[in-house]
XYZ file of C-alpha atoms in Angstrom:
205
model
C 0.000 0.000 0.000
C 1.443 3.391 -1.025
C 1.796 6.343 1.341
C -1.069 8.135 -0.437
C -3.398 5.140 -0.116
C -2.624 4.660 3.562
C -2.963 8.395 4.230
C -6.375 8.422 2.536
C -7.473 5.398 4.539
C -6.320 7.038 7.770
C -8.290 10.194 6.931
C -11.422 8.114 6.306
C -10.961 6.604 9.771
C -11.838 10.059 11.152
C -14.638 11.133 8.774
C -16.175 13.907 10.886
C -12.899 15.677 11.643
C -11.594 15.253 8.099
C -14.839 16.629 6.641
C -14.846 19.559 9.063
C -11.291 20.534 8.146
C -11.993 20.119 4.426
C -15.122 22.296 4.604
C -13.436 25.003 6.678
C -10.398 25.312 4.401
C -12.550 25.125 1.261
C -14.720 27.959 2.584
C -11.676 30.120 3.310
C -10.154 29.502 -0.122
C -13.489 30.117 -1.878
C -14.183 33.385 -0.055
C -10.676 34.766 -0.536
C -10.644 33.751 -4.209
C -13.969 35.467 -4.843
C -13.034 38.646 -2.954
C -9.612 38.807 -4.593
C -10.939 38.403 -8.143
C -14.043 40.522 -7.684
C -12.050 43.219 -5.903
C -9.926 43.679 -9.017
C -13.104 44.151 -11.051
C -14.347 46.743 -8.567
C -11.134 48.688 -9.140
C -12.025 48.970 -12.833
C -15.591 49.933 -11.954
C -14.347 52.634 -9.593
C -12.144 54.085 -12.331
C -15.105 54.026 -14.727
C -17.569 55.660 -12.338
C -15.156 58.310 -11.048
C -13.748 59.338 -14.421
C -14.858 62.970 -14.074
C -12.625 65.561 -12.401
C -15.037 66.182 -9.519
C -14.994 62.582 -8.384
C -11.341 61.675 -8.954
C -10.393 62.241 -5.328
C -13.254 59.994 -4.250
C -12.076 57.408 -6.738
C -8.576 57.436 -5.234
C -10.100 56.794 -1.809
C -12.173 53.845 -3.016
C -9.274 52.346 -4.970
C -7.029 52.535 -1.904
C -9.741 50.996 0.246
C -10.297 48.136 -2.214
C -6.567 47.416 -2.489
C -6.260 47.362 1.304
C -9.244 45.010 1.538
C -7.787 42.662 -1.077
C -4.459 42.584 0.760
C -6.080 41.933 4.140
C -8.260 39.169 2.682
C -5.212 37.482 1.168
C -3.274 37.710 4.445
C -6.262 36.367 6.373
C -6.611 33.429 4.001
C -2.916 32.557 4.288
C -3.002 32.764 8.101
C -6.155 30.636 8.411
C -4.947 27.961 5.978
C -1.495 27.689 7.565
C -2.953 27.628 11.085
C -5.522 24.970 10.189
C -2.960 22.679 8.561
C -0.469 23.157 11.395
C -3.070 22.542 14.104
C -4.245 19.380 12.362
C -0.681 18.051 12.454
C -0.370 19.083 16.109
C -3.466 17.037 16.981
C -1.626 13.995 15.588
C 1.316 14.547 17.944
C 0.625 11.314 19.811
C 0.748 9.315 16.586
C 3.870 11.138 15.405
C 5.642 10.731 18.734
C 4.719 7.067 19.087
C 5.953 6.265 15.589
C 9.243 7.981 16.460
C 9.531 6.129 19.773
C 9.122 2.679 18.187
C 11.878 3.387 15.687
C 9.924 4.317 12.563
C 12.149 6.071 10.056
C 11.713 9.828 9.950
C 11.244 9.728 6.185
C 8.359 7.269 6.599
C 6.688 9.446 9.233
C 7.170 12.542 7.109
C 5.788 10.907 3.959
C 2.725 9.568 5.776
C 1.628 12.749 7.520
C 2.630 15.051 4.674
C 0.539 12.892 2.336
C -2.436 13.438 4.641
C -1.792 17.179 4.804
C -1.408 17.494 1.035
C -4.565 15.475 0.351
C -6.605 17.778 2.592
C -4.849 20.920 1.382
C -5.000 20.056 -2.313
C -8.671 19.087 -2.153
C -9.529 22.291 -0.290
C -7.623 24.500 -2.735
C -9.188 22.883 -5.823
C -12.742 22.946 -4.437
C -12.314 26.413 -2.938
C -10.938 27.986 -6.110
C -13.677 26.354 -8.197
C -16.372 27.680 -5.856
C -14.739 31.103 -5.640
C -14.474 31.335 -9.434
C -18.147 30.389 -9.742
C -19.119 33.155 -7.309
C -16.873 35.532 -9.258
C -18.727 34.800 -12.503
C -22.077 35.305 -10.746
C -20.773 38.593 -9.369
C -19.803 39.761 -12.853
C -23.252 38.927 -14.201
C -24.887 40.811 -11.336
C -22.553 43.794 -11.756
C -23.127 44.060 -15.510
C -26.885 44.052 -14.925
C -26.883 47.006 -12.516
C -24.093 49.189 -13.967
C -25.060 50.402 -17.422
C -22.472 51.023 -20.149
C -19.922 48.988 -18.205
C -17.605 46.941 -20.418
C -16.315 43.834 -18.637
C -13.453 41.831 -20.091
C -14.408 38.313 -21.128
C -10.957 36.914 -20.308
C -10.741 34.914 -17.094
C -7.936 35.905 -14.663
C -6.148 32.555 -14.755
C -2.881 34.082 -13.559
C -4.512 35.332 -10.363
C -6.146 31.961 -9.739
C -2.900 30.042 -10.264
C -1.026 32.491 -8.015
C -3.595 32.090 -5.220
C -3.504 28.310 -5.464
C 0.303 28.266 -5.421
C 0.436 30.547 -2.371
C -1.960 28.358 -0.393
C -0.173 25.135 -1.348
C 3.285 26.461 -0.474
C 2.165 27.998 2.826
C 0.221 24.880 3.824
C 3.129 22.609 2.917
C 5.605 24.418 5.150
C 3.030 24.845 7.927
C 2.615 21.062 8.122
C 6.336 20.345 8.363
C 7.188 21.853 11.741
C 4.856 19.719 13.921
C 6.179 16.559 12.275
C 9.816 17.385 12.973
C 9.232 18.873 16.435
C 11.300 16.720 18.857
C 9.088 17.414 21.865
C 6.434 15.075 20.434
C 8.915 12.227 20.807
C 9.191 12.719 24.562
C 5.466 13.374 24.832
C 4.734 9.969 23.302
C 7.250 8.169 25.514
C 5.735 9.609 28.695
C 2.267 8.850 27.380
C 3.200 5.232 26.661
C 4.622 4.848 30.165
C 1.172 5.706 31.491
C -0.235 2.692 29.660
C -2.011 4.493 26.839
C 0.345 3.648 23.996
C -1.596 0.731 22.614
C -4.606 2.865 21.789
C -2.766 5.721 20.128
C -2.018 4.322 16.714
C -3.938 1.770 14.749
C -2.027 0.585 11.720
C -3.972 -1.608 9.326
């Protein structure tokens, strides 16, 4: 059985928690994708609406506000995704520490838990970006129906979507590494096993 197959099977062993994490990260990715893409459209709308001299100063204010909002949304998404992935690995500290204490190779431990993290992260990013892009298209249709004479480009911002996906994947990947390599989980597992709980920590099938 490959590392990916075993990681998937281990995730299915905890269906409620795995589903909760998947839904939460998908929601974050979807909302940030929509706000990031739609915010760029609102910048063009602001320039269109405030094209006259009397409203240029107001346009500068709105453009600055939109840029700040886009930046904050992106930072929030990165923080939430990295925290969620890292905390999920932390909750597996007993499993990680026990595998270290019984002599499992570090590469094997890393491959197993990173496979789990990447399955959850990759699924969340794909589903979240798809949902966010769908909301973005709906937003464009709504915007074109209420703002007359507005010309909206028909080209889809693939570069922005790819950049967002890459950022989330890279951040989530590095966020999952530290709990796996943290040496304190080794001693935590040893003390836990001495209390007689070791047999129930890890179930390898």
